[in-house]
Amino acid sequence: MLIKTDYFQYFCATIMENILVGIIKFFAHIIEDVAAHSNLKKAIIYSFAILSICILILYYLTKDN
């Protein structure tokens, strides 16, 4: 029973890691698009807003109950 639990925890951790990496890559792509199509001041503001949202999502996915 302990071995199955360890594999399940590893499986869940791997899935969580893949989800977090995907979210970070998605928001990085959005930031690159905004920076390419906007002036510098607007791109910096949008980038900080998107980064804040990403950090909030990361916090809620990784916090303990």
PDB file of C-alpha atoms in Angstrom:
ATOM      1  CA  MET A   1       0.000   0.000   0.000  1.00  0.00           C
ATOM      2  CA  LEU A   2       2.843   2.404   0.783  1.00  0.00           C
ATOM      3  CA  ILE A   3       4.447   1.835  -2.620  1.00  0.00           C
ATOM      4  CA  LYS A   4       1.199   2.646  -4.437  1.00  0.00           C
ATOM      5  CA  THR A   5       0.858   5.838  -2.409  1.00  0.00           C
ATOM      6  CA  ASP A   6       4.416   6.895  -3.272  1.00  0.00           C
ATOM      7  CA  TYR A   7       3.806   6.316  -6.981  1.00  0.00           C
ATOM      8  CA  PHE A   8       0.524   8.225  -6.796  1.00  0.00           C
ATOM      9  CA  GLN A   9       2.180  11.185  -5.058  1.00  0.00           C
ATOM     10  CA  TYR A  10       4.978  11.182  -7.651  1.00  0.00           C
ATOM     11  CA  PHE A  11       2.388  11.029 -10.439  1.00  0.00           C
ATOM     12  CA  CYS A  12       0.415  13.941  -8.958  1.00  0.00           C
ATOM     13  CA  ALA A  13       3.575  15.988  -8.432  1.00  0.00           C
ATOM     14  CA  THR A  14       4.640  15.370 -12.031  1.00  0.00           C
ATOM     15  CA  ILE A  15       1.249  16.438 -13.350  1.00  0.00           C
ATOM     16  CA  MET A  16       1.272  19.542 -11.144  1.00  0.00           C
ATOM     17  CA  GLU A  17       4.761  20.445 -12.359  1.00  0.00           C
ATOM     18  CA  ASN A  18       3.709  20.058 -15.998  1.00  0.00           C
ATOM     19  CA  ILE A  19       0.637  22.230 -15.427  1.00  0.00           C
ATOM     20  CA  LEU A  20       2.671  24.966 -13.748  1.00  0.00           C
ATOM     21  CA  VAL A  21       5.303  24.938 -16.499  1.00  0.00           C
ATOM     22  CA  GLY A  22       2.540  25.143 -19.104  1.00  0.00           C
ATOM     23  CA  ILE A  23       0.917  28.104 -17.354  1.00  0.00           C
ATOM     24  CA  ILE A  24       4.239  29.932 -17.093  1.00  0.00           C
ATOM     25  CA  LYS A  25       5.052  29.290 -20.777  1.00  0.00           C
ATOM     26  CA  PHE A  26       1.566  30.449 -21.801  1.00  0.00           C
ATOM     27  CA  PHE A  27       1.873  33.735 -19.932  1.00  0.00           C
ATOM     28  CA  ALA A  28       5.432  34.231 -21.204  1.00  0.00           C
ATOM     29  CA  HIS A  29       4.140  33.891 -24.755  1.00  0.00           C
ATOM     30  CA  ILE A  30       1.412  36.465 -24.060  1.00  0.00           C
ATOM     31  CA  ILE A  31       3.986  38.868 -22.597  1.00  0.00           C
ATOM     32  CA  GLU A  32       6.160  38.472 -25.708  1.00  0.00           C
ATOM     33  CA  ASP A  33       3.188  39.219 -27.974  1.00  0.00           C
ATOM     34  CA  VAL A  34       2.214  42.302 -25.976  1.00  0.00           C
ATOM     35  CA  ALA A  35       5.784  43.580 -25.987  1.00  0.00           C
ATOM     36  CA  ALA A  36       6.048  43.082 -29.741  1.00  0.00           C
ATOM     37  CA  HIS A  37       2.831  44.976 -30.545  1.00  0.00           C
ATOM     38  CA  SER A  38       2.795  47.768 -27.962  1.00  0.00           C
ATOM     39  CA  ASN A  39       4.920  50.685 -26.931  1.00  0.00           C
ATOM     40  CA  LEU A  40       7.351  50.068 -24.073  1.00  0.00           C
ATOM     41  CA  LYS A  41       5.359  51.687 -21.245  1.00  0.00           C
ATOM     42  CA  LYS A  42       2.150  49.834 -22.073  1.00  0.00           C
ATOM     43  CA  ALA A  43       4.028  46.556 -22.548  1.00  0.00           C
ATOM     44  CA  ILE A  44       5.674  46.859 -19.123  1.00  0.00           C
ATOM     45  CA  ILE A  45       2.325  47.558 -17.421  1.00  0.00           C
ATOM     46  CA  TYR A  46       0.626  44.629 -19.180  1.00  0.00           C
ATOM     47  CA  SER A  47       3.560  42.363 -18.401  1.00  0.00           C
ATOM     48  CA  PHE A  48       3.392  43.142 -14.688  1.00  0.00           C
ATOM     49  CA  ALA A  49      -0.369  42.559 -14.681  1.00  0.00           C
ATOM     50  CA  ILE A  50       0.006  39.198 -16.424  1.00  0.00           C
ATOM     51  CA  LEU A  51       2.895  38.231 -14.156  1.00  0.00           C
ATOM     52  CA  SER A  52       0.776  39.085 -11.094  1.00  0.00           C
ATOM     53  CA  ILE A  53      -2.025  36.855 -12.357  1.00  0.00           C
ATOM     54  CA  CYS A  54       0.476  34.061 -12.978  1.00  0.00           C
ATOM     55  CA  ILE A  55       1.872  34.377  -9.451  1.00  0.00           C
ATOM     56  CA  LEU A  56      -1.653  34.288  -7.968  1.00  0.00           C
ATOM     57  CA  ILE A  57      -2.489  31.136  -9.930  1.00  0.00           C
ATOM     58  CA  LEU A  58       0.792  29.575  -8.844  1.00  0.00           C
ATOM     59  CA  TYR A  59       0.056  30.464  -5.204  1.00  0.00           C
ATOM     60  CA  TYR A  60      -3.443  28.957  -5.256  1.00  0.00           C
ATOM     61  CA  LEU A  61      -2.230  25.767  -6.946  1.00  0.00           C
ATOM     62  CA  THR A  62       0.616  25.210  -4.491  1.00  0.00           C
ATOM     63  CA  LYS A  63      -0.764  26.424  -1.157  1.00  0.00           C
ATOM     64  CA  ASP A  64      -1.490  24.007   1.657  1.00  0.00           C
ATOM     65  CA  ASN A  65      -5.049  23.662   2.908  1.00  0.00           C
TER      66      ASN A  65
END
